[in-house]
Coordinates of C-alpha atoms and ligand atoms in Angstrom, one line a residue:
Chain A
M1480 CA 30.4 -20.9 47.9
H1481 CA 33.9 -20.6 49.1
P1482 CA 34.5 -22.7 52.3
A1483 CA 36.2 -20.0 54.1
P1484 CA 38.3 -22.1 56.7
S1485 CA 37.3 -19.3 59.5
V1486 CA 33.9 -19.5 58.5
I1487 CA 34.1 -23.0 59.1
L1488 CA 35.6 -23.1 62.3
F1489 CA 33.8 -20.2 63.7
S1490 CA 30.4 -22.2 62.7
V1491 CA 31.1 -25.4 64.4
L1492 CA 33.3 -24.6 67.3
S1493 CA 30.4 -21.7 69.0
G1494 CA 27.6 -23.9 67.7
A1495 CA 28.8 -26.6 70.0
G1496 CA 30.3 -24.0 72.6
F1497 CA 26.5 -22.5 72.6
G1498 CA 25.0 -26.0 72.6
L1499 CA 26.9 -27.0 75.5
L1500 CA 25.7 -23.5 77.4
A1501 CA 23.0 -23.8 76.8
Y1502 CA 22.7 -27.5 78.4
L1503 CA 24.6 -26.0 81.5
G1504 CA 22.0 -23.0 82.0
F1505 CA 19.3 -25.5 81.8
G1506 CA 21.2 -26.9 84.5
F1507 CA 21.4 -30.3 82.9
V1508 CA 24.2 -31.3 84.6
H1509 CA 24.6 -30.5 88.0
L1510 CA 28.5 -29.1 88.9
Y1511 CA 29.9 -27.7 91.9
G1512 CA 33.7 -26.1 92.3
W1513 CA 36.3 -26.7 90.2
L1514 CA 34.1 -29.1 88.0
A1515 CA 31.8 -26.0 87.1
F1516 CA 34.5 -23.8 86.2
L1517 CA 36.4 -25.9 83.7
W1518 CA 32.6 -27.2 81.8
W1519 CA 31.5 -23.7 81.7
G1520 CA 35.0 -22.6 80.3
L1521 CA 34.8 -25.1 78.0
G1522 CA 31.5 -23.6 77.2
Y1523 CA 32.7 -20.5 76.8
G1524 CA 36.1 -21.5 75.4
L1525 CA 34.4 -22.9 72.0
A1526 CA 32.3 -20.0 71.6
I1527 CA 34.5 -17.4 72.0
I1528 CA 37.0 -19.0 69.9
G1529 CA 34.7 -19.5 67.2
L1530 CA 33.7 -15.8 67.1
F1531 CA 36.9 -14.7 67.5
A1532 CA 38.1 -17.0 64.3
S1533 CA 35.4 -15.6 62.5
T1534 CA 36.7 -11.7 62.2
F1535 CA 39.4 -13.6 60.2
H1536 CA 37.3 -13.4 57.0
L1537 CA 36.6 -9.8 57.6
G1538 CA 38.5 -7.4 55.1
N1539 CA 38.7 -4.6 58.2
P1540 CA 38.0 -6.8 61.4
W1541 CA 38.9 -3.6 63.5
R1542 CA 35.8 -2.0 62.5
A1543 CA 34.0 -4.9 63.3
W1544 CA 32.2 -3.1 66.4
R1545 CA 30.0 -1.3 63.5
A1546 CA 28.6 -5.0 63.4
F1547 CA 26.2 -3.6 66.1
S1548 CA 24.2 -1.2 64.5
Q1549 CA 22.1 -2.4 62.3
W1550 CA 20.0 -5.1 63.9
R1551 CA 16.7 -4.0 62.4
S1552 CA 17.3 -5.3 59.8
S1553 CA 20.8 -7.9 59.4
W1554 CA 20.5 -11.2 60.9
L1555 CA 24.1 -10.6 61.2
S1556 CA 24.3 -7.4 63.3
R1557 CA 21.8 -10.0 65.2
E1558 CA 23.8 -12.6 65.7
A1559 CA 26.2 -9.9 67.2
W1560 CA 24.1 -8.7 69.6
A1561 CA 22.6 -12.8 71.0
S1562 CA 26.2 -14.1 71.2
V1563 CA 27.2 -10.9 73.0
A1564 CA 23.9 -11.2 75.5
T1565 CA 24.5 -14.8 75.4
L1566 CA 28.4 -14.7 76.8
L1567 CA 26.7 -11.7 79.5
S1568 CA 23.7 -13.6 81.0
C1569 CA 25.2 -16.7 81.5
A1570 CA 27.9 -15.5 83.5
P1571 CA 26.0 -15.1 86.7
M1572 CA 24.8 -19.0 86.6
A1573 CA 28.2 -19.9 85.6
L1574 CA 29.9 -18.0 88.9
S1575 CA 27.1 -19.7 90.6
D1576 CA 27.8 -22.8 89.8
W1577 CA 31.6 -22.5 90.6
L1578 CA 31.1 -20.3 93.5
S1579 CA 28.2 -22.2 95.0
L1580 CA 26.2 -18.9 95.5
D1581 CA 22.3 -21.0 94.8
L1582 CA 21.2 -18.2 92.4
P1583 CA 17.6 -19.7 90.9
R1584 CA 18.1 -21.9 87.7
S1585 CA 16.0 -19.0 85.8
F1586 CA 19.0 -17.0 85.2
G1587 CA 20.5 -20.0 83.5
V1588 CA 17.6 -20.5 81.6
L1589 CA 18.0 -16.8 80.5
G1590 CA 21.4 -17.5 79.5
G1591 CA 20.2 -21.0 77.5
V1592 CA 17.4 -19.4 76.0
C1593 CA 20.3 -16.7 74.6
A1594 CA 22.4 -19.4 73.6
L1595 CA 20.2 -20.9 71.6
I1596 CA 18.9 -17.9 69.6
T1597 CA 22.7 -17.4 68.8
V1598 CA 22.5 -20.6 66.8
F1599 CA 19.6 -19.8 64.7
T1600 CA 20.9 -16.0 64.1
T1601 CA 23.6 -17.5 62.6
A1602 CA 21.8 -19.8 60.8
M1603 CA 19.3 -16.8 59.5
I1604 CA 22.6 -15.1 57.7
Y1605 CA 22.3 -18.2 55.7
T1606 CA 18.9 -19.3 55.4
Q1607 CA 18.2 -15.3 54.2
I1608 CA 19.9 -15.5 51.2
K1609 CA 17.8 -16.3 48.0
A1610 CA 20.7 -16.0 45.7
V1611 CA 21.8 -18.8 46.8
P1612 CA 19.0 -21.2 46.8
R1613 CA 20.4 -24.3 49.0
W1614 CA 20.7 -22.5 51.9
H1615 CA 17.1 -20.7 51.3
H1616 CA 15.1 -23.3 53.0
W1617 CA 13.4 -23.9 57.0
I1618 CA 16.0 -26.8 56.7
T1619 CA 19.1 -24.4 57.4
P1620 CA 18.4 -23.2 60.8
L1621 CA 16.9 -27.0 61.8
M1622 CA 20.3 -28.0 61.0
F1623 CA 22.2 -25.6 62.7
L1624 CA 20.7 -26.3 65.9
T1625 CA 20.4 -29.7 65.7
F1626 CA 23.8 -29.5 65.2
A1627 CA 24.7 -27.1 68.0
L1628 CA 22.4 -29.5 70.3
T1629 CA 23.9 -32.6 69.9
G1630 CA 27.6 -31.8 69.7
G1631 CA 26.4 -29.5 73.3
A1632 CA 24.7 -32.9 74.4
I1633 CA 28.1 -34.9 73.7
L1634 CA 30.0 -32.0 75.5
A1635 CA 27.5 -32.0 79.0
G1636 CA 27.7 -35.8 79.3
Q1637 CA 24.6 -36.3 78.3
N1638 CA 24.8 -39.3 76.6
G1639 CA 21.5 -41.1 76.1
L1640 CA 19.9 -37.7 75.0
A1641 CA 23.1 -37.5 72.6
Q1642 CA 22.3 -40.8 70.9
L1643 CA 18.9 -40.0 70.4
L1644 CA 20.1 -36.3 69.1
C1645 CA 22.8 -38.5 67.3
G1646 CA 19.8 -40.3 65.1
L1647 CA 17.9 -37.0 64.7
L1648 CA 20.9 -35.6 63.0
L1649 CA 21.5 -38.3 60.8
G1650 CA 17.4 -37.6 59.8
V1651 CA 18.1 -34.0 59.6
M1652 CA 21.2 -34.1 57.4
L1653 CA 20.1 -36.5 55.0
A1654 CA 16.8 -34.5 55.0
V1655 CA 19.5 -31.4 54.3
Y1656 CA 21.3 -33.1 51.5
R1657 CA 18.1 -34.3 49.8
I1658 CA 16.4 -31.1 49.7
G1659 CA 19.3 -29.3 49.2
D1660 CA 19.7 -31.1 46.1
G1661 CA 17.0 -30.2 44.2
Q1662 CA 16.7 -26.3 45.6
F1663 CA 18.3 -25.0 42.8
A1664 CA 16.3 -26.5 40.2
R1665 CA 13.1 -25.4 42.1
R1666 CA 14.7 -21.9 41.9
A1667 CA 14.2 -22.3 38.0
Q1668 CA 16.7 -20.2 36.7
T1669 CA 18.8 -20.6 33.7
L1670 CA 21.3 -18.8 31.6
G1671 CA 18.4 -18.3 29.2
S1672 CA 16.5 -16.8 32.3
A1673 CA 18.9 -14.8 34.1
T1674 CA 20.0 -13.4 31.1
G1675 CA 16.5 -13.1 29.7
L1676 CA 18.1 -14.3 26.2
G1677 CA 15.9 -17.4 26.3
V1678 CA 12.9 -16.0 24.6
I1679 CA 15.2 -16.0 21.7
G1680 CA 16.7 -19.5 22.0
E1681 CA 19.5 -21.4 23.6
V1682 CA 22.0 -19.6 25.4
T1683 CA 25.9 -20.2 25.7
V1684 CA 28.9 -18.8 26.9
F1685 CA 30.4 -17.5 23.7
E1686 CA 33.5 -16.1 25.8
Q1687 CA 33.5 -15.0 29.0
A1688 CA 33.6 -11.4 29.9
H1689 CA 37.3 -12.0 31.7
T1690 CA 40.2 -14.4 31.1
A1691 CA 41.1 -14.0 35.2
G1692 CA 40.0 -15.3 38.3
N1693 CA 37.9 -12.2 40.1
Y1694 CA 36.3 -11.8 43.6
L1695 CA 33.2 -13.4 41.8
L1696 CA 34.6 -16.7 41.0
R1697 CA 36.7 -17.0 44.1
E1698 CA 33.8 -16.3 46.7
M1699 CA 30.8 -17.5 44.6
I1700 CA 31.4 -19.9 41.9
Y1701 CA 33.5 -22.5 44.2
V1702 CA 33.0 -25.9 41.7
V1703 CA 36.3 -28.1 42.9
G1704 CA 34.5 -30.0 45.8
R1705 CA 31.3 -31.0 44.0
R1706 CA 33.5 -33.8 42.7
H1707 CA 34.2 -35.6 45.8
A1708 CA 30.8 -34.1 48.0
V1709 CA 28.9 -38.2 48.1
K1710 CA 32.4 -39.4 49.6
L1711 CA 32.5 -36.7 51.6
R1712 CA 28.6 -36.7 52.7
G1713 CA 29.6 -40.1 54.0
I1714 CA 31.9 -39.6 55.7
A1715 CA 30.7 -36.4 57.8
L1716 CA 27.4 -38.6 58.3
V1717 CA 29.2 -41.3 60.0
L1718 CA 31.9 -39.0 61.9
A1719 CA 29.0 -36.6 63.0
T1720 CA 26.3 -39.2 63.8
G1721 CA 27.2 -42.7 63.6
V1722 CA 30.9 -43.5 65.4
P1723 CA 30.0 -40.7 68.3
A1724 CA 26.7 -42.7 68.7
V1725 CA 28.5 -45.8 69.6
L1726 CA 31.9 -44.5 71.4
L1727 CA 29.3 -43.2 74.0
L1728 CA 28.3 -46.9 75.0
L1729 CA 32.2 -46.5 76.5
P1730 CA 32.4 -46.6 80.1
G1731 CA 33.9 -43.3 81.3
I1732 CA 35.6 -39.9 79.9
W1733 CA 37.3 -41.4 77.0
G1734 CA 34.2 -42.3 75.3
A1735 CA 32.9 -39.0 75.3
G1736 CA 36.0 -37.4 74.7
L1737 CA 36.8 -39.2 71.5
A1738 CA 32.5 -38.9 70.6
A1739 CA 32.9 -35.2 71.0
V1740 CA 36.1 -35.1 68.9
C1741 CA 34.6 -37.9 66.4
H1742 CA 31.1 -35.6 65.8
L1743 CA 32.9 -32.4 65.9
I1744 CA 35.6 -33.3 63.0
G1745 CA 31.7 -34.6 61.2
A1746 CA 30.6 -31.3 61.9
L1747 CA 33.3 -30.2 60.1
A1748 CA 33.1 -31.9 57.2
A1749 CA 29.5 -30.9 56.9
R1750 CA 30.2 -27.2 57.3
W1751 CA 32.7 -27.4 54.3
L1752 CA 30.0 -28.9 52.6
F1753 CA 27.5 -26.6 53.4
F1754 CA 29.5 -24.4 51.8
A1755 CA 31.1 -25.8 49.0
E1756 CA 27.9 -27.4 47.9
A1757 CA 26.2 -24.0 47.9
E1758 CA 25.6 -22.8 44.2
H1759 CA 24.9 -19.0 43.7
V1760 CA 22.5 -17.8 40.9
V1761 CA 25.7 -15.6 39.7
G1762 CA 27.4 -19.0 38.6
L1763 CA 24.4 -18.7 35.9
Y1764 CA 26.2 -15.4 34.3
Y1765 CA 29.5 -17.4 33.8
G1766 CA 27.9 -20.9 32.6
K1767 CA 29.3 -22.2 35.3
R1768 CA 27.5 -23.4 38.8
Chain B
M267 CA 21.0 2.8 58.0
T268 CA 20.1 -0.1 55.9
C269 CA 16.5 -0.6 56.1
L270 CA 15.4 0.2 52.4
P271 CA 13.6 3.3 52.3
V272 CA 9.6 3.1 51.1
T273 CA 10.2 5.1 48.1
T274 CA 12.5 6.9 46.1
Q275 CA 11.8 10.6 44.3
K276 CA 13.9 8.9 41.1
K277 CA 15.1 6.0 40.3
L278 CA 17.8 6.7 38.7
G279 CA 19.7 3.9 36.6
L280 CA 20.7 2.6 32.8
A281 CA 19.0 1.2 30.1
I282 CA 21.3 -0.9 28.2
D283 CA 20.8 -2.0 25.0
L284 CA 21.4 -5.4 24.1
D285 CA 21.2 -4.6 20.0
T286 CA 23.6 -2.1 19.8
C287 CA 26.2 -3.4 22.2
V288 CA 29.1 -4.5 20.1
G289 CA 31.1 -5.8 22.9
C290 CA 33.9 -3.7 23.0
Q291 CA 35.0 -3.2 26.5
A292 CA 34.9 0.5 26.4
C293 CA 32.8 0.6 29.2
V294 CA 34.2 -1.6 31.2
T295 CA 37.8 0.2 30.5
A296 CA 35.7 4.2 31.6
C297 CA 34.2 2.8 34.3
K298 CA 37.4 1.0 35.4
G299 CA 39.6 4.5 34.8
W300 CA 37.0 7.2 36.2
N301 CA 36.0 5.2 39.6
D302 CA 40.2 4.3 39.7
Q303 CA 40.5 7.8 41.0
G304 CA 37.0 9.4 42.3
Y305 CA 34.9 7.5 44.8
G306 CA 36.1 5.9 47.5
A307 CA 39.0 3.7 47.5
P308 CA 40.8 2.8 43.9
L309 CA 39.7 0.1 42.0
S310 CA 42.8 -2.5 42.7
D311 CA 44.5 -5.0 40.8
Q312 CA 46.5 -7.7 42.0
S313 CA 49.3 -9.5 40.7
P314 CA 48.5 -7.4 37.0
Y315 CA 51.7 -8.5 34.6
G316 CA 51.7 -11.9 36.7
A317 CA 50.6 -15.6 36.0
E318 CA 47.4 -14.8 37.4
P319 CA 46.5 -11.3 37.1
S320 CA 43.1 -10.0 39.2
G321 CA 41.5 -6.9 39.8
T322 CA 38.1 -5.1 41.1
F323 CA 35.8 -3.7 38.2
L324 CA 32.3 -2.6 38.8
N325 CA 31.3 -3.5 35.3
R326 CA 31.5 -6.8 33.4
V327 CA 30.9 -7.5 29.6
H328 CA 29.8 -10.7 29.1
S329 CA 29.4 -12.6 25.5
Y330 CA 26.9 -15.3 24.7
A331 CA 25.6 -17.3 21.6
V332 CA 21.9 -17.7 21.1
Q333 CA 20.9 -20.3 18.5
P334 CA 17.3 -20.1 18.0
I335 CA 15.0 -22.4 17.1
D336 CA 15.2 -21.7 13.1
G337 CA 17.7 -19.3 11.8
L338 CA 21.4 -18.2 12.6
A339 CA 22.9 -18.4 15.9
Q340 CA 23.5 -15.1 17.2
T341 CA 25.8 -13.2 19.3
I342 CA 24.8 -11.5 22.1
N343 CA 27.0 -9.3 24.6
F344 CA 25.9 -8.5 27.2
P345 CA 27.1 -5.5 30.1
R346 CA 26.5 -6.2 33.9
S347 CA 26.6 -3.8 36.2
C348 CA 24.6 -2.7 39.7
L349 CA 20.4 -2.7 38.7
H350 CA 20.1 -0.5 41.4
C351 CA 17.2 -2.5 42.9
E352 CA 14.3 -1.2 44.3
D353 CA 14.1 -4.1 46.8
A354 CA 18.3 -4.5 47.0
P355 CA 18.5 -7.9 49.3
C356 CA 22.3 -6.5 49.3
V357 CA 21.1 -3.5 51.6
P358 CA 19.3 -4.9 54.7
V359 CA 21.7 -7.8 54.9
C360 CA 24.8 -5.4 55.9
P361 CA 25.4 -5.3 59.6
T362 CA 27.1 -2.1 59.5
G363 CA 25.3 0.1 58.1
A364 CA 27.4 1.1 55.1
S365 CA 25.5 -0.7 52.4
Y366 CA 22.1 2.3 51.9
K367 CA 20.0 3.0 49.2
R368 CA 19.6 6.8 48.6
A369 CA 16.2 8.1 49.4
E370 CA 16.4 11.2 47.0
D371 CA 17.2 9.3 43.8
G372 CA 17.3 5.6 44.6
I373 CA 21.4 4.8 44.1
V374 CA 22.6 1.9 46.3
L375 CA 26.0 2.8 47.8
V376 CA 28.6 1.3 49.8
N377 CA 29.8 4.0 52.5
E378 CA 33.6 2.7 52.3
D379 CA 35.0 4.0 55.9
A380 CA 31.9 1.8 57.5
C381 CA 31.8 -1.2 55.4
I382 CA 34.3 -4.0 57.3
G383 CA 34.1 -6.2 54.6
C384 CA 32.2 -9.3 55.8
G385 CA 30.9 -9.6 51.9
L386 CA 27.3 -10.7 53.1
C387 CA 26.2 -7.9 50.3
A388 CA 27.5 -9.6 47.7
W389 CA 26.4 -13.3 48.9
A390 CA 23.0 -11.5 48.3
C391 CA 22.9 -9.6 45.0
P392 CA 21.8 -12.0 43.1
Y393 CA 23.8 -10.3 39.7
G394 CA 27.4 -10.2 41.1
A395 CA 27.4 -6.3 41.1
R396 CA 29.4 -6.0 44.2
E397 CA 33.7 -7.3 44.5
M398 CA 35.1 -7.0 47.5
D399 CA 38.7 -5.2 47.0
A400 CA 41.2 -7.3 47.7
A401 CA 43.5 -4.4 48.9
A402 CA 41.1 -2.7 51.2
G403 CA 39.0 -4.8 52.4
V404 CA 36.2 -2.9 51.1
M405 CA 32.6 -3.9 49.3
K406 CA 32.9 -1.8 45.6
K407 CA 29.7 -1.3 43.5
C408 CA 28.4 0.9 41.0
T409 CA 28.4 4.2 42.2
L410 CA 25.8 5.0 39.1
C411 CA 28.6 7.7 39.1
V412 CA 27.0 9.7 41.7
D413 CA 30.2 11.8 41.4
R414 CA 29.8 12.7 37.7
I415 CA 26.4 13.3 37.3
Y416 CA 26.0 16.0 40.3
N417 CA 29.2 17.6 39.4
E418 CA 29.0 21.1 38.5
N419 CA 32.8 21.4 37.9
L420 CA 32.4 19.0 34.9
P421 CA 30.7 20.7 31.1
E422 CA 27.2 19.5 30.9
E423 CA 27.5 17.0 28.6
D424 CA 29.7 15.0 31.2
R425 CA 27.5 15.0 33.7
E426 CA 26.6 11.0 32.8
P427 CA 28.1 7.9 34.0
A428 CA 31.5 7.1 32.5
C429 CA 30.2 3.9 31.1
V430 CA 27.6 5.8 29.2
R431 CA 29.7 8.4 28.0
G432 CA 32.5 6.3 27.3
C433 CA 30.1 3.9 25.3
P434 CA 30.9 3.9 20.9
T435 CA 28.0 2.9 20.1
G436 CA 25.7 4.6 22.3
A437 CA 24.9 1.4 23.9
R438 CA 24.2 3.0 28.0
H439 CA 21.4 5.1 28.3
F440 CA 21.5 6.8 31.4
G441 CA 18.0 8.8 32.9
D442 CA 15.5 8.7 36.1
F443 CA 12.7 5.7 35.0
A444 CA 10.3 7.0 38.0
D445 CA 9.8 10.1 35.1
P446 CA 7.6 7.9 32.4
D447 CA 8.7 10.6 30.1
S448 CA 12.6 10.6 30.4
K449 CA 14.5 9.7 27.4
V450 CA 15.1 6.0 29.4
S451 CA 11.8 5.5 30.0
R452 CA 10.6 5.9 26.3
L453 CA 12.9 3.7 25.0
S454 CA 12.5 1.0 27.7
A455 CA 9.0 1.2 26.5
E456 CA 9.2 1.3 23.1
R457 CA 11.7 -1.7 23.0
G458 CA 10.1 -3.6 25.4
G459 CA 13.0 -3.0 27.6
Y460 CA 13.1 -6.0 30.6
A461 CA 14.6 -6.4 34.2
L462 CA 17.1 -9.1 35.2
M463 CA 15.7 -12.0 36.8
P464 CA 12.6 -10.0 38.2
D465 CA 10.9 -13.3 40.1
L466 CA 14.0 -13.0 42.6
G467 CA 11.4 -10.1 44.1
T468 CA 14.4 -7.3 43.4
K469 CA 12.8 -5.3 41.4
P470 CA 16.0 -4.1 39.6
V471 CA 16.0 -0.3 38.3
N472 CA 18.2 -0.8 35.3
R473 CA 16.6 -2.2 32.2
Y474 CA 17.5 -4.5 28.9
L475 CA 16.7 -3.6 25.8
P476 CA 16.2 -6.7 24.0
P477 CA 17.9 -7.4 20.5
R478 CA 16.1 -6.8 17.6
K479 CA 14.4 -9.2 15.7
K480 CA 17.3 -10.2 12.7
D481 CA 16.8 -10.1 8.7
Q482 CA 15.7 -13.9 7.4
R483 CA 18.2 -14.4 4.7
S484 CA 16.3 -15.5 1.5
E485 CA 16.2 -18.9 1.1
A486 CA 17.0 -18.9 -2.7
S487 CA 18.5 -16.1 -5.0
V488 CA 16.9 -14.2 -8.2
L489 CA 20.3 -15.7 -10.3
A490 CA 19.6 -19.3 -9.0
P491 CA 17.8 -20.4 -12.3
L492 CA 21.0 -19.2 -14.2
L493 CA 23.1 -21.5 -11.7
D494 CA 20.9 -24.6 -13.0
I495 CA 23.5 -25.4 -16.0
R496 CA 23.8 -28.0 -17.8
A497 CA 26.9 -29.6 -19.5
S498 CA 26.0 -30.3 -22.9
G499 CA 29.1 -32.3 -25.3
F500 CA 31.9 -33.5 -24.7
A501 CA 32.0 -31.6 -20.9
G502 CA 28.1 -33.3 -20.3
W503 CA 29.6 -37.0 -21.5
L504 CA 32.1 -36.5 -18.5
D505 CA 29.6 -35.6 -16.1
R506 CA 27.5 -38.4 -17.1
V507 CA 30.2 -40.9 -17.0
L508 CA 31.7 -39.6 -14.0
G509 CA 28.6 -39.3 -12.4
K510 CA 27.7 -43.1 -12.5
I511 CA 31.2 -44.2 -11.1
Ligands
SF4_2527 S1 21.9 -5.0 41.4 FE1 23.4 -6.4 43.5 S2 24.1 -4.7 44.3 FE2 23.0 -3.4 42.6 S3 21.3 -3.0 44.2 FE3 20.1 -4.9 43.2 S4 21.0 -6.4 44.5 FE4 22.4 -4.5 45.0
SF4_2528 S1 31.2 -6.1 53.0 FE1 30.6 -4.6 54.0 S2 28.8 -3.2 52.9 FE2 28.9 -5.1 52.5 S3 27.7 -6.4 53.8 FE3 29.8 -6.2 55.2 S4 30.0 -4.2 56.0 FE4 28.0 -4.3 54.7
SF4_2529 S1 27.6 4.1 36.3 FE1 30.2 4.4 36.4 S2 30.2 3.2 38.1 FE2 28.1 2.3 37.5 S3 29.0 1.0 35.6 FE3 29.2 2.9 34.8 S4 30.8 3.6 34.9 FE4 30.8 2.0 36.3

């Protein structure tokens, strides 16, 4: 699948933002006054920048409000609802922390739950797509949630927890690669089965349906990236999990800051691979994957 | 509404004959020609005379070479357009309600005025039947020529899809698969029509009619005995000598 920069940026930044909002909501960090304003602001900022970036890949972004209408069937619509619900439901707790209003923590817990639900809905947009076997697996939502919780923990200054989660994330990412690499084969679709011509004999592409490019080739059949996939996997694993876990040992805000930047860069690389390595079954008709 | 109808009264679709299709691309052109001026945004082309031309089409024709275990290789031309699936995965994913399946005849359509161009429906379609128009930013797909098949301004014989009407070999047939006595249902039953990738659970309506079994070239020619001529005399001697070298 085509790795669109806007979508990669969206899902990584807003994922980390919603993760941070969850920790702030659940009350992991006790902040008051302007410090609370800054941290809640960071969570809101990341989430909103991410949501804003996601509209860049739309053909008609000014109609985006319509995306709220189909929550009964569409995960994308549910994501729109969940993100707005999170931004609204976190507000009382954020104000309370900032202005010392002493609202009960349950407000924050509600916001935190909404934040995690939002991350889940984002993941389900990909997980539901049967035509992309690599995504169509329960490990996909697990990966999105672990990324959000790890990024959020680093940003929330939960160093010990963040290091644990880095370890968990490493395991999840390895499982994602392990499972993902076998998913297309498990679908057991070939050019022969996709065309139904395999019953006659061995099917190969004689001539392409069109000599020029088209939307399908650009969007669904992205082959360039896979050559570097192994290298990039290593970089993503090290930057998203190993290096931040070590940097968090450094004292003070610098260690945490560097760890956050490093983790986000690793997460971006991992998310790029999430798209670039995903193969759509339509590639079979073109003899490409 | 992007929830799928439980059942549809009719199941309109195409039966595509892989035996007669000669891969002339007439249906591709007929489809583009008709749908360029009727339903919704025109099918745009980008840089049509440039180095890298590209454009939106609702129907594409592939060519495959098939090599049976015994016998000669075959070229099989393979048109690919929307199959108007009964359990269309492209419809429920749409966040705006732009994509829908009609309860009356099963045609899957896009209401372009509501489409935000997110592309999710094209991801969900396993068959590559949807293409985003790069100029209009909305999703385009086969409409089963809904603006022809019910169009009383057209003469009776033209009230079928442009690709069906335009095919010079009659390889595309249009009709109602819900009616077991319709032309397409009978054709599909006779010829063993099949659905594409049925294990994905999409329940396509369109059927592909497999290529008929090809004749086998007979091994020996009836003239073979006459070809076994033995040279005699000088020619025979030369033959023997040359054969020894
Ligand atoms: S062929 Fe694709 S676009 Fe057409 S109904 Fe089926 S899934 Fe939807
Ligand atoms: S591209 Fe348009 S029709 Fe397709 S899912 Fe998005 S809004 Fe719906
Ligand atoms: S039915 Fe109409 S829109 Fe669909 S492929 Fe044929 S000509 Fe194109």
